[in-house]
Backbone as numpy.savetxt, mean C-alpha at the origin, in Angstrom:
# Nx Ny Nz CAx CAy CAz Cx Cy Cz
12.03 15.89 -132.98 12.60 15.30 -132.29 13.32 14.30 -133.49
14.44 13.75 -133.44 15.32 13.08 -134.31 15.17 11.49 -133.60
14.74 10.64 -134.61 14.87 9.38 -133.90 15.97 8.35 -133.23
15.52 8.04 -132.14 16.87 7.37 -131.51 17.07 6.03 -131.96
18.42 5.87 -132.03 18.75 4.46 -132.46 18.64 3.59 -131.45
19.20 2.04 -132.19 19.16 0.86 -130.85 20.31 1.42 -130.04
21.27 1.79 -130.14 22.55 1.69 -129.62 22.40 2.93 -128.33
21.61 4.07 -128.45 21.18 5.06 -127.71 20.01 4.52 -126.68
19.06 3.87 -127.21 18.38 3.26 -126.17 18.91 2.40 -125.24
19.51 1.61 -125.73 20.08 0.39 -124.89 21.33 1.21 -123.95
22.21 2.11 -124.45 23.06 2.97 -123.43 22.34 3.66 -122.39
21.32 4.03 -122.79 20.56 5.04 -121.65 19.41 4.17 -120.77
19.14 2.93 -121.09 18.28 2.17 -120.34 19.11 2.08 -118.70
20.30 1.71 -118.72 20.48 1.86 -117.36 20.47 3.05 -116.76
20.18 4.03 -117.29 20.68 5.79 -116.55 19.18 6.18 -115.95
18.02 5.31 -116.88 17.02 6.07 -116.73 16.26 6.07 -115.34
15.61 7.24 -115.20 15.15 7.54 -113.83 13.88 6.50 -113.11
14.08 5.21 -113.75 12.91 4.55 -113.42 12.78 3.86 -112.14
11.74 3.91 -111.37 11.58 3.49 -109.90 12.18 2.34 -109.37
13.26 2.59 -108.44 13.88 1.50 -108.10 13.40 0.17 -106.91
13.57 -0.90 -106.96 13.03 -1.63 -105.68 13.30 -1.13 -104.46
12.39 -1.66 -103.17 12.78 -0.84 -101.87 13.73 -1.61 -101.09
14.76 -0.70 -100.71 15.84 -1.74 -100.06 15.51 -2.05 -98.87
16.09 -3.07 -98.23 15.56 -3.45 -96.86 16.14 -2.55 -95.91
15.11 -2.74 -94.92 15.96 -2.03 -93.40 16.35 -3.05 -92.21
17.49 -2.60 -91.83 18.02 -3.55 -91.02 17.84 -3.34 -89.53
17.58 -4.18 -88.48 17.16 -3.75 -87.13 18.61 -4.12 -86.36
19.20 -3.56 -85.43 20.03 -4.01 -84.53 19.55 -4.51 -83.18
19.67 -5.48 -82.39 18.59 -5.86 -81.19 19.56 -5.57 -80.05
19.71 -4.92 -79.05 20.50 -4.88 -77.85 19.94 -5.22 -76.67
20.07 -5.64 -75.63 19.75 -6.16 -74.25 19.30 -5.15 -73.58
18.53 -4.97 -72.48 18.19 -3.89 -71.74 17.87 -4.86 -70.34
18.45 -4.14 -68.97 18.37 -4.55 -67.76 17.07 -4.06 -67.44
16.34 -5.02 -66.82 15.02 -4.38 -65.93 15.15 -4.41 -64.44
16.19 -4.99 -63.71 16.15 -5.29 -62.18 17.17 -4.36 -61.52
16.93 -3.60 -60.62 17.71 -2.97 -59.89 17.95 -3.63 -58.59
17.50 -4.49 -58.14 17.81 -5.62 -57.04 18.62 -6.27 -57.10
18.91 -6.75 -58.35 19.61 -8.18 -58.97 18.79 -9.36 -58.89
17.59 -8.84 -58.88 16.62 -10.11 -59.30 16.56 -10.54 -60.91
16.55 -11.64 -61.13 16.60 -11.99 -62.53 15.25 -11.58 -63.45
15.27 -10.90 -64.55 14.26 -10.66 -65.25 14.28 -10.84 -66.73
13.15 -11.01 -67.51 13.38 -11.65 -68.70 14.13 -10.52 -69.44
14.80 -10.83 -70.47 15.52 -9.55 -71.13 14.66 -9.38 -72.42
14.58 -8.06 -72.53 13.77 -7.52 -73.61 14.71 -6.99 -74.82
14.65 -7.03 -75.88 15.22 -6.63 -77.09 14.66 -5.55 -77.60
15.53 -4.29 -77.83 14.73 -3.02 -78.45 15.27 -2.87 -79.84
14.40 -2.75 -80.65 14.50 -2.71 -82.04 15.07 -1.38 -82.55
16.13 -1.08 -83.14 16.55 0.03 -83.65 16.77 -0.01 -85.24
16.08 0.81 -85.76 16.21 0.90 -87.66 17.46 1.40 -87.79
17.95 0.70 -88.67 19.47 1.30 -89.26 19.33 1.37 -90.75
19.28 2.21 -91.38 19.00 2.63 -92.92 20.34 2.56 -93.51
19.66 1.40 -94.58 21.09 1.30 -95.30 21.69 2.72 -96.21
23.30 2.82 -96.54 23.61 3.79 -96.24 23.52 3.97 -98.00
22.84 3.31 -98.95 22.85 3.34 -100.26 21.75 4.02 -100.41
20.83 4.27 -99.83 19.79 4.92 -100.06 18.38 4.87 -99.14
17.40 5.55 -99.28 16.30 5.26 -98.45 14.63 5.51 -99.37
14.06 4.77 -99.08 12.86 4.94 -99.82 12.07 6.37 -99.23
11.31 6.82 -100.11 10.62 8.29 -99.68 10.12 8.13 -98.34
9.36 7.14 -97.73 8.79 7.11 -96.73 9.84 6.56 -95.32
10.74 6.72 -95.56 11.74 6.22 -94.75 11.59 6.82 -93.33
11.07 8.14 -93.33 11.05 9.28 -91.96 10.12 8.55 -91.41
8.78 8.14 -92.04 7.74 8.13 -91.38 7.94 6.51 -90.62
8.63 5.63 -91.32 8.82 4.37 -90.78 9.98 4.41 -89.64
10.79 5.48 -89.80 11.66 5.93 -88.37 10.84 5.89 -87.18
9.77 7.10 -87.55 9.18 7.60 -86.52 8.45 6.60 -85.81
7.57 5.76 -86.57 6.94 4.56 -86.10 7.68 3.51 -85.33
8.49 3.40 -85.98 9.62 2.32 -85.31 10.10 2.91 -84.09
10.60 3.83 -83.85 10.78 4.66 -82.34 10.23 4.74 -81.68
8.63 4.97 -81.74 7.94 5.01 -80.94 7.25 3.76 -80.19
7.48 2.57 -81.42 7.23 1.20 -81.14 8.61 0.84 -80.17
9.84 1.14 -80.39 10.72 0.80 -79.50 10.83 1.65 -78.03
10.44 2.79 -78.32 10.34 3.62 -76.91 9.10 2.61 -76.02
7.98 2.58 -76.47 6.94 1.50 -76.07 7.37 0.35 -75.24
8.14 -0.59 -76.25 8.74 -1.72 -75.74 9.88 -1.38 -75.08
10.62 -0.67 -74.83 11.62 0.08 -73.93 10.62 -0.17 -72.26
9.61 0.62 -72.41 8.53 0.78 -71.09 8.28 0.17 -70.87
7.80 -0.89 -71.62 7.30 -2.18 -71.36 8.05 -3.34 -70.75
9.49 -3.46 -71.19 10.43 -4.11 -70.65 10.38 -3.79 -69.57
10.67 -2.74 -69.02 11.06 -2.12 -67.70 10.28 -2.13 -66.82
8.97 -2.82 -66.85 7.79 -3.14 -65.94 8.47 -4.55 -65.38
7.96 -4.66 -64.03 8.23 -6.09 -63.34 7.39 -6.91 -63.76
7.23 -8.05 -63.69 6.40 -9.17 -64.22 5.21 -9.02 -63.02
3.91 -9.04 -63.39 2.99 -8.81 -62.35 2.37 -7.29 -62.38
3.10 -6.67 -62.73 2.62 -5.06 -62.63 1.98 -4.79 -63.82
0.94 -3.80 -63.60 0.35 -3.48 -64.70 0.22 -2.16 -64.92
0.16 -1.54 -66.39 -0.03 -0.06 -66.76 -0.52 0.76 -66.02
-0.37 1.80 -65.89 -1.30 2.80 -64.97 -1.60 3.67 -65.95
-3.18 3.94 -66.15 -3.69 4.68 -66.81 -4.04 6.26 -66.15
-4.17 7.17 -66.81 -5.02 8.30 -66.39 -6.12 8.07 -65.70
-7.08 7.16 -66.22 -8.30 6.82 -65.59 -8.09 6.32 -64.51
-7.00 5.86 -63.98 -6.83 5.30 -62.58 -6.60 6.21 -61.47
-6.19 7.66 -62.01 -6.18 8.45 -60.75 -7.24 8.58 -59.70
-8.53 8.73 -60.07 -9.36 9.21 -59.03 -9.44 7.75 -58.18
-9.41 6.58 -58.88 -9.60 5.45 -57.87 -8.72 5.31 -56.93
-7.25 5.86 -57.43 -6.01 5.87 -56.52 -6.47 6.83 -55.39
-6.62 8.13 -55.96 -6.86 8.68 -54.38 -8.07 8.48 -53.68
-9.08 7.91 -53.86 -9.85 7.25 -53.23 -9.60 6.33 -52.50
-8.80 5.19 -53.26 -8.14 4.52 -52.36 -6.88 4.92 -50.91
-6.48 6.03 -51.33 -5.87 6.90 -50.57 -6.56 7.18 -49.38
-7.79 7.81 -49.82 -8.87 8.38 -48.75 -9.35 7.35 -47.96
-9.51 6.31 -48.43 -9.95 5.18 -47.78 -9.15 4.40 -46.73
-7.90 4.49 -46.93 -6.59 4.09 -45.95 -6.48 4.84 -44.86
-6.85 6.35 -45.29 -6.58 7.24 -44.31 -7.51 6.87 -43.23
-8.84 6.66 -43.96 -10.15 6.76 -42.90 -9.90 5.34 -42.05
-9.51 3.93 -42.71 -9.25 3.12 -41.76 -8.03 3.37 -40.49
-6.95 4.16 -41.16 -5.84 4.46 -40.30 -6.38 4.95 -39.02
-7.57 6.43 -39.29 -7.95 6.86 -38.21 -8.79 6.00 -37.24
-9.47 4.86 -38.30 -10.20 4.00 -37.32 -9.61 3.40 -36.41
-8.20 2.78 -37.09 -7.22 1.66 -36.24 -6.75 2.52 -34.94
-6.49 4.14 -35.13 -6.06 4.75 -34.16 -6.95 4.94 -33.07
-8.23 5.07 -33.32 -9.09 5.19 -32.43 -9.77 3.78 -31.58
-9.59 2.81 -32.19 -9.85 1.51 -31.66 -8.37 1.19 -30.69
-7.24 1.54 -30.94 -6.27 1.42 -30.39 -6.22 2.13 -28.94
-6.47 3.30 -29.37 -6.61 4.41 -28.03 -7.92 3.99 -27.10
-9.00 3.33 -27.57 -9.86 2.79 -26.79 -9.56 1.70 -26.04
-8.63 0.42 -27.01 -8.13 -0.44 -25.87 -7.32 0.01 -25.02
-6.44 0.82 -25.31 -5.29 1.39 -24.17 -6.39 1.99 -22.90
-7.45 2.62 -23.48 -8.23 3.23 -22.14 -8.74 1.79 -21.42
-9.26 0.93 -22.31 -9.63 -0.40 -21.45 -8.80 -0.89 -20.77
-7.72 -1.02 -20.99 -6.59 -1.54 -19.95 -6.20 -0.67 -19.14
-6.22 0.37 -19.37 -5.79 0.96 -18.08 -6.78 1.05 -16.84
-8.27 0.99 -17.59 -9.28 0.98 -16.58 -9.29 -0.34 -16.13
-9.04 -1.45 -16.71 -8.63 -2.73 -16.30 -7.59 -2.72 -15.19
-6.62 -2.03 -15.68 -5.55 -2.11 -14.72 -5.34 -1.24 -13.31
-6.45 -0.29 -13.48 -6.77 0.78 -12.21 -7.38 -0.18 -11.48
-8.35 -0.84 -11.55 -8.96 -1.71 -10.64 -8.58 -2.52 -9.53
-7.54 -3.46 -10.37 -6.78 -4.34 -9.54 -5.85 -3.41 -8.19
-5.17 -2.50 -8.89 -4.31 -1.76 -7.98 -4.98 -1.12 -6.95
-6.47 -0.55 -7.33 -7.06 -0.34 -6.01 -6.89 -1.26 -5.02
-7.69 -2.48 -5.78 -7.93 -3.83 -4.78 -6.68 -4.28 -4.11
-5.24 -4.13 -4.95 -4.42 -4.25 -4.05 -4.03 -3.37 -2.79
-4.22 -2.00 -2.98 -3.97 -0.98 -2.00 -4.86 -1.46 -0.95
-6.34 -1.91 -1.22 -7.44 -1.87 -0.46 -6.91 -3.33 0.54
-6.46 -4.43 0.06 -5.96 -5.73 0.31 -4.82 -5.31 1.26
-3.91 -4.61 0.86 -2.48 -4.34 1.59 -2.90 -3.75 2.74
-4.16 -2.62 2.66 -4.30 -2.00 3.90 -5.03 -3.00 4.94
-5.92 -3.78 4.40 -6.62 -4.50 5.14 -5.81 -5.72 6.02
-4.83 -6.02 5.18 -3.61 -7.13 5.81 -3.00 -6.33 6.75
-2.43 -5.22 6.65 -1.37 -4.48 7.46 -2.07 -4.25 8.67
-3.78 -4.00 8.81 -4.71 -3.82 9.90 -4.67 -5.12 10.63
-4.76 -6.24 9.41 -5.29 -7.51 10.34 -4.18 -8.18 11.17
-2.87 -7.96 10.46 -1.45 -8.34 11.16 -1.30 -7.44 12.53
-1.47 -6.32 12.27 -1.35 -5.47 13.42 -2.04 -5.99 14.67
-3.25 -5.94 14.04 -4.24 -6.54 15.36 -4.00 -7.91 15.75
-3.85 -8.35 14.88 -3.45 -10.08 15.43 -2.10 -10.10 16.37
-0.99 -9.19 16.13 0.33 -8.87 16.72 -0.40 -8.27 18.31
-1.22 -7.21 18.13 -1.85 -6.55 19.15 -2.19 -7.56 20.31
-3.15 -8.60 19.54 -4.01 -9.17 20.30 -2.92 -10.21 21.10
-1.63 -10.92 20.39 -0.77 -11.59 20.97 0.01 -11.00 22.21
0.40 -9.59 22.26 0.95 -8.65 22.94 -0.11 -8.78 24.45
-1.24 -8.36 23.93 -2.28 -8.42 25.26 -2.55 -9.48 25.95
-2.57 -10.37 24.88 -2.78 -11.95 25.77 -1.25 -12.30 26.41
-0.22 -12.15 26.31 0.91 -12.07 27.04 0.88 -11.40 28.13
0.75 -10.06 27.99 1.02 -9.16 28.94 -0.21 -9.69 30.23
-1.26 -10.30 29.94 -2.62 -10.44 30.68 -1.90 -11.61 31.72
-1.18 -12.58 31.28 -0.91 -13.40 32.37 0.49 -12.95 33.02
0.66 -11.82 32.83 2.11 -11.61 33.77 1.67 -10.29 34.81
0.60 -10.62 35.44 0.15 -9.86 36.74 0.87 -9.41 37.59
0.81 -8.05 38.07 1.50 -7.66 39.41 1.27 -8.36 40.27
2.21 -8.62 41.37 2.04 -9.39 42.71 2.15 -8.27 43.91
1.18 -8.22 44.65 1.24 -7.41 45.89 1.49 -8.45 47.22
2.27 -7.97 48.14 2.29 -8.88 49.13 2.28 -7.76 50.51
1.13 -8.12 51.50 1.03 -7.47 52.33 1.88 -7.88 53.52
2.62 -6.80 53.96 3.78 -7.13 55.33 3.27 -6.97 56.50
2.82 -5.69 56.70 2.71 -5.72 58.46 1.78 -4.14 58.45
1.15 -3.93 59.74 0.57 -3.05 60.26 1.12 -2.73 61.69
1.53 -1.44 62.00 1.62 -1.17 63.49 0.96 -0.09 63.82
0.45 0.06 65.02 -0.44 1.08 65.53 0.62 1.88 66.24
0.68 2.97 65.97 1.18 3.94 67.13 0.24 4.75 67.94
-1.06 4.81 67.46 -1.93 5.37 68.63 -3.36 4.74 68.43
-3.94 4.23 69.87 -5.25 4.11 69.35 -5.92 4.71 70.65
-6.93 5.71 70.52 -7.28 6.29 71.71 -8.88 6.63 71.54
-9.88 6.10 72.57 -11.17 6.64 72.48 -11.43 7.37 73.90
-12.12 8.55 73.04 -12.79 9.39 74.31 -13.86 9.92 74.00
-14.53 10.55 75.15 -16.07 11.30 74.80 -16.00 12.48 74.06
-16.98 12.96 73.21 -17.25 14.02 72.19 -18.31 14.26 71.85
-18.45 15.20 70.53 -19.49 15.23 70.04 -19.19 15.57 68.47
-20.37 15.08 67.86 -20.15 15.12 66.21 -20.51 16.27 65.87
-20.49 16.82 64.50 -20.56 18.45 64.30 -21.77 18.78 64.38
-22.84 17.91 64.70 -24.06 18.44 64.85 -24.16 18.64 66.42
-23.40 18.43 66.97 -23.35 18.57 68.46 -24.09 17.58 69.43
-24.17 16.17 68.81 -24.86 14.76 69.34 -23.28 14.37 70.08
-23.74 14.17 71.52 -22.82 13.71 72.07 -22.20 11.90 71.82
-20.90 11.68 71.72 -20.73 10.31 71.44 -19.38 10.09 71.60
-18.94 8.64 71.66 -17.65 8.34 71.77 -16.77 9.00 70.17
-15.69 9.31 70.60 -14.69 9.49 69.59 -13.58 8.72 69.35
-12.73 8.45 68.28 -11.92 7.76 68.04 -10.86 8.49 67.40
-9.68 8.20 67.96 -8.56 8.64 67.06 -7.70 7.51 67.00
-6.91 7.54 65.87 -5.94 6.38 65.83 -4.83 6.73 64.63
-3.79 6.05 64.98 -2.59 6.50 63.80 -1.80 5.21 63.62
-1.67 4.86 62.29 -1.15 3.67 61.99 -0.11 3.33 60.78
0.50 2.50 60.53 1.36 2.22 59.38 1.47 1.13 58.82
1.21 1.23 57.13 0.74 -0.06 56.57 2.13 0.06 55.81
2.87 -1.64 55.68 3.76 -1.81 54.91 3.53 -2.79 54.09
3.58 -2.83 52.56 3.60 -3.85 51.76 4.62 -3.84 50.36
4.81 -4.76 49.73 5.65 -5.02 48.63 4.70 -5.24 47.31
5.35 -4.12 46.13 4.67 -4.20 45.17 5.84 -4.52 43.78
5.53 -5.71 43.17 6.21 -6.38 42.46 5.55 -6.60 40.97
6.37 -6.12 39.82 5.90 -5.99 38.60 6.57 -7.03 37.90
5.97 -8.13 37.43 6.30 -9.43 37.06 6.25 -9.43 35.23
6.00 -8.33 34.75 6.00 -8.13 33.33 7.57 -8.34 32.61
7.64 -8.84 31.63 9.17 -8.97 31.31 9.55 -8.14 30.15
8.32 -7.30 29.37 8.56 -6.16 28.32 7.80 -5.19 28.29
7.39 -5.12 29.57 6.45 -3.53 29.74 6.61 -2.90 31.35
6.48 -1.91 31.43 5.99 -1.30 32.95 4.64 -0.77 33.28
4.48 -0.44 34.37 2.98 -0.63 34.69 3.16 1.01 35.67
1.95 1.45 35.35 1.57 2.68 36.35 0.71 2.35 37.45
0.71 2.52 38.53 0.05 2.26 39.49 -0.81 3.37 40.47
-1.92 3.48 40.60 -2.57 4.17 41.55 -3.63 3.00 42.48
-3.82 3.61 43.48 -4.79 2.85 44.47 -6.05 3.81 44.90
-7.04 2.97 45.13 -7.89 3.72 46.06 -7.74 3.77 47.52
-8.14 4.75 48.46 -8.03 4.79 49.80 -7.68 3.70 50.49
-6.82 3.59 51.43 -6.50 2.27 52.51 -7.66 2.83 53.55
-8.66 1.99 53.62 -9.66 2.34 55.15 -9.37 1.19 55.84
-9.65 1.48 57.07 -9.65 0.74 58.23 -10.67 0.88 58.87
-11.76 -0.01 58.94 -13.13 0.07 59.50 -13.36 -0.50 60.56
-14.50 -0.43 61.47 -14.70 -0.87 62.74 -16.19 -0.94 62.57
-17.04 -2.02 62.88 -18.39 -2.18 62.67 -18.89 -1.21 61.48
-18.48 -1.44 60.10 -18.60 -0.86 59.11 -18.61 0.82 58.96
-17.89 0.99 60.03 -17.32 2.56 60.05 -16.21 2.63 59.77
-15.94 3.84 58.81 -14.39 3.95 58.54 -13.85 4.93 59.76
-12.73 4.14 60.18 -12.12 5.13 61.61 -10.80 5.76 60.78
-10.24 5.26 59.95 -9.25 5.70 59.61 -9.01 5.34 58.00
-7.89 6.39 56.96 -7.75 6.04 55.76 -6.65 6.75 55.69
-5.91 6.29 54.69 -4.77 6.75 54.19 -4.60 6.52 52.66
-3.81 7.40 51.98 -3.39 7.36 50.44 -2.10 6.98 50.03
-2.34 5.95 48.95 -1.08 5.67 48.25 -0.46 6.50 46.96
0.94 7.17 47.02 1.30 7.74 46.05 1.01 6.96 44.69
0.76 7.72 43.73 0.79 7.04 42.06 2.53 6.99 41.89
2.88 5.89 41.32 4.32 5.33 40.77 4.45 4.73 39.72
5.55 4.71 39.39 5.64 3.79 37.92 6.53 2.62 38.15
6.30 1.58 37.92 7.22 0.19 38.61 7.72 -0.14 36.88
8.62 -0.15 36.81 9.48 -0.86 35.38 9.25 -2.38 35.58
9.43 -3.05 34.45 9.34 -4.47 34.27 10.58 -5.12 34.92
10.03 -6.27 35.58 10.78 -7.27 36.49 11.70 -6.31 37.45
10.82 -5.66 38.12 11.24 -4.81 39.38 10.16 -5.09 40.58
10.74 -4.68 41.64 9.70 -4.31 43.06 10.34 -3.54 43.53
9.39 -2.85 44.45 9.48 -1.71 45.88 8.74 -2.25 47.28
9.31 -1.71 47.96 8.41 -1.70 49.15 7.78 -0.14 49.65
6.46 -0.22 49.76 5.64 0.70 49.81 5.46 1.03 51.43
5.20 2.15 52.01 4.61 2.64 53.09 3.52 3.55 53.22
2.29 3.35 53.69 1.32 4.29 53.64 0.79 4.41 55.44
0.60 5.56 55.57 0.05 6.14 56.62 -1.43 6.26 56.93
-1.97 5.39 57.60 -3.44 5.22 57.91 -3.80 5.78 59.02
-4.58 6.96 58.89 -4.80 7.67 60.47 -6.40 8.00 60.31
-6.74 8.14 61.74 -8.12 9.02 61.86 -8.33 9.69 63.00
-8.91 11.05 63.04 -8.98 11.92 63.95 -10.29 12.42 64.45
-10.63 11.73 65.77 -11.85 12.39 66.37 -13.10 11.80 65.43
-13.00 10.46 65.23 -14.11 10.09 64.31 -15.07 9.47 64.81
-16.29 9.61 64.73 -17.73 9.47 65.78 -18.04 8.06 65.56
-18.09 7.44 66.65 -18.48 5.97 66.92 -19.96 5.98 67.15
-20.28 6.80 67.61 -22.10 6.75 68.12 -22.00 5.40 68.96
-23.31 4.59 68.81 -23.41 3.49 69.78 -22.30 2.31 69.45
-21.65 2.00 68.70 -20.41 1.27 68.27 -19.55 1.20 69.37
-19.18 2.23 69.96 -18.19 2.51 70.71 -18.57 2.55 72.33
-19.50 2.07 72.33 -19.88 1.97 74.16 -19.09 0.62 74.77
-18.80 -0.21 73.72 -17.80 -1.35 74.41 -16.61 -1.48 74.59
-16.09 0.05 73.88 -14.84 0.42 73.71 -14.04 1.38 74.66
-15.13 1.94 75.26 -14.68 3.08 76.07 -14.45 2.54 77.43
-13.59 3.41 77.87 -12.73 3.23 79.52 -12.62 4.18 79.98
-11.90 4.24 81.38 -11.86 5.27 82.13 -10.34 6.03 81.84
-9.46 4.92 81.18 -8.39 5.38 80.96 -8.11 6.06 79.31
-9.23 6.19 78.52 -9.02 6.34 77.21 -8.78 5.58 76.17
-8.30 4.46 76.64 -7.97 3.26 75.67 -8.96 2.11 76.49
-8.95 1.34 75.23 -9.54 -0.04 75.41 -8.72 -0.92 76.01
-9.22 -2.10 76.48 -8.45 -2.91 77.39 -8.86 -4.57 76.79
-9.79 -4.49 75.81 -9.93 -5.60 75.13 -9.39 -5.39 73.36
-8.99 -7.02 72.99 -8.53 -6.78 71.76 -9.80 -6.25 70.73
-9.31 -5.33 69.61 -10.73 -4.84 68.71 -10.42 -5.65 67.37
-11.37 -6.12 66.57 -11.21 -6.36 65.46 -11.46 -5.33 64.26
-10.43 -5.06 63.68 -10.53 -3.92 62.56 -10.28 -4.79 61.25
-10.75 -3.85 60.02 -10.67 -4.65 58.47 -9.83 -3.58 57.88
-9.23 -4.07 56.77 -8.37 -3.06 56.12 -8.56 -3.47 54.75
-9.13 -2.47 53.85 -9.35 -2.90 52.70 -8.98 -1.62 51.82
-8.73 -2.13 50.50 -8.34 -1.20 49.39 -8.05 -1.63 48.17
-8.01 -1.15 47.07 -7.84 -1.50 45.21 -6.72 -1.03 44.67
-5.82 -1.61 44.48 -4.91 -1.47 43.69 -4.92 -1.45 42.10
-4.86 -0.45 41.38 -5.04 -0.20 40.28 -3.53 -0.30 39.27
-3.31 -1.18 38.23 -2.11 -1.19 37.49 -2.48 -1.07 36.06
-1.59 -0.34 35.51 -2.15 -0.19 33.84 -0.76 -0.26 33.51
-0.52 -1.13 32.30 0.63 -1.23 31.66 0.43 -0.54 30.04
1.34 -0.07 29.67 1.22 0.67 28.13 2.38 -0.10 27.26
1.66 -1.06 26.71 2.75 -2.45 26.10 2.90 -2.11 24.48
2.01 -0.98 24.11 2.22 -1.03 22.62 1.70 0.64 22.83
2.46 1.30 23.37 1.86 2.78 23.48 0.33 2.82 24.01
-0.54 3.59 23.34 -1.86 3.68 23.86 -2.97 2.70 23.44
-2.28 1.82 22.49 -2.89 1.16 21.82 -3.33 -0.36 22.59
-2.16 -0.83 23.11 -2.16 -2.24 23.92 -2.04 -1.63 25.14
-3.15 -1.53 26.30 -2.70 -1.08 27.50 -3.75 -1.88 28.58
-2.95 -2.99 28.75 -3.98 -3.97 29.54 -4.13 -3.27 31.10
-5.02 -3.59 31.84 -5.35 -3.03 33.20 -5.21 -4.44 34.37
-4.81 -3.89 35.22 -4.82 -5.16 36.77 -5.29 -4.17 37.70
-6.30 -5.17 38.36 -7.28 -4.76 39.71 -7.02 -5.91 40.35
-6.33 -5.35 41.91 -6.16 -6.11 42.79 -6.83 -5.55 44.02
-8.05 -6.30 44.11 -8.62 -5.95 45.70 -8.25 -6.97 46.97
-7.97 -6.19 47.86 -7.20 -6.60 49.20 -8.15 -6.11 50.13
-7.89 -7.27 51.02 -8.96 -7.28 52.15 -8.12 -7.93 53.53
-7.97 -7.33 54.63 -7.09 -7.80 55.62 -7.72 -7.55 56.95
-7.81 -8.92 57.99 -8.43 -8.96 58.83 -7.30 -8.50 59.96
-7.58 -7.35 60.89 -6.73 -7.14 61.93 -7.07 -7.11 63.13
-6.43 -7.37 64.25 -6.80 -7.51 65.39 -5.78 -6.69 66.20
-6.43 -5.34 66.69 -5.64 -4.44 67.62 -5.55 -5.28 69.07
-4.40 -5.29 69.51 -4.25 -5.91 70.74 -3.63 -4.57 71.74
-3.95 -4.27 72.83 -3.34 -3.06 73.53 -2.12 -3.29 74.01
-1.76 -4.42 74.07 -0.78 -4.65 74.76 0.63 -4.82 73.59
0.24 -4.63 72.18 1.21 -4.57 71.23 1.04 -3.07 70.24
1.16 -2.32 71.18 1.31 -0.71 70.63 2.62 -0.46 70.32
3.00 -0.09 68.99 4.16 0.09 68.30 4.49 -1.12 67.91
4.08 -2.24 67.86 4.49 -3.34 67.43 4.06 -3.96 66.29
4.88 -3.93 65.20 4.43 -4.52 63.87 3.61 -5.75 64.04
2.16 -5.85 63.14 1.53 -7.01 63.16 1.64 -7.74 61.79
2.11 -8.70 62.06 2.11 -9.67 60.35 0.73 -9.69 59.41
1.07 -9.09 58.39 -0.41 -9.44 57.56 0.04 -10.75 56.38
0.85 -11.33 56.79 1.08 -12.39 55.65 -0.01 -13.33 55.07
-0.62 -13.85 56.67 -1.80 -14.78 56.55 -3.19 -13.86 56.77
-2.91 -12.77 56.91 -4.61 -12.13 57.36 -4.98 -11.67 56.06
-4.47 -11.28 55.04 -4.88 -10.93 53.71 -5.47 -11.85 52.42
-6.59 -11.33 51.87 -7.24 -11.92 50.45 -6.88 -10.96 49.35
-6.67 -11.68 48.33 -6.40 -11.16 47.20 -7.14 -11.39 45.84
-7.98 -10.22 45.51 -8.90 -10.87 44.42 -8.60 -9.93 43.05
């Protein structure tokens, strides 16, 4: 090889392939938004390497890969909200356990709520029964009070009976014998009794019955009559006529003073008329039905001279 001159050395020096110094890498920073709801967040800057067009060092590709990974990680970290933490794969089991725990707690809450609802329904069911029972008892108490008031008001409105007169159409005494064949005086009589029945009730009618009307002499019933049943409306009255008669009633020893040759007595005869009038009022159906009893006794004197003449009973009767 020939020796190089100084001029060649100087001319070749600039073009020699000696290692050139490392060229700088430029970074461009761009802002990124981390909020989706209009909230203010800290603006993070992402670094993007820009290689100079003049050239790049031999390890530029590795540096670019590293910087790109760093920029992507910085982007991911910038997108997280403040106060949030990064979730790692190791957190997955704990998250599943947390979900399972939440599910158990929810089931417990549902069971507790159902139990509370059942308790409330049970507590509310008792007062309802009490309300129904109180309503029924109150209704019966009010109804009983109302019925008692009606009963008390009706008791003061008793029927009134006024005896008018009695008339003897026949009064005959003759000798005879009873059904056993014993000889005795026999009496036959026929009479008519008149009276007035008045219902004083202002809001109820009455059903009226009576015991037989008996005319007795010396405690021996010598005539009897029956009054027919009837209904008397409120605040009304009616006249009643009852036929009282007896046919061949034995007198035994009591008729010795009454016998005569004419077949009739010549002396006045003291008689007694007695009976009981029963009145029943249906004020509130069959629930309130007051009863009224009136016992009537009249002292009657038969005068042979007043045959077929009405005898007044206005002052001859007592009413119990």
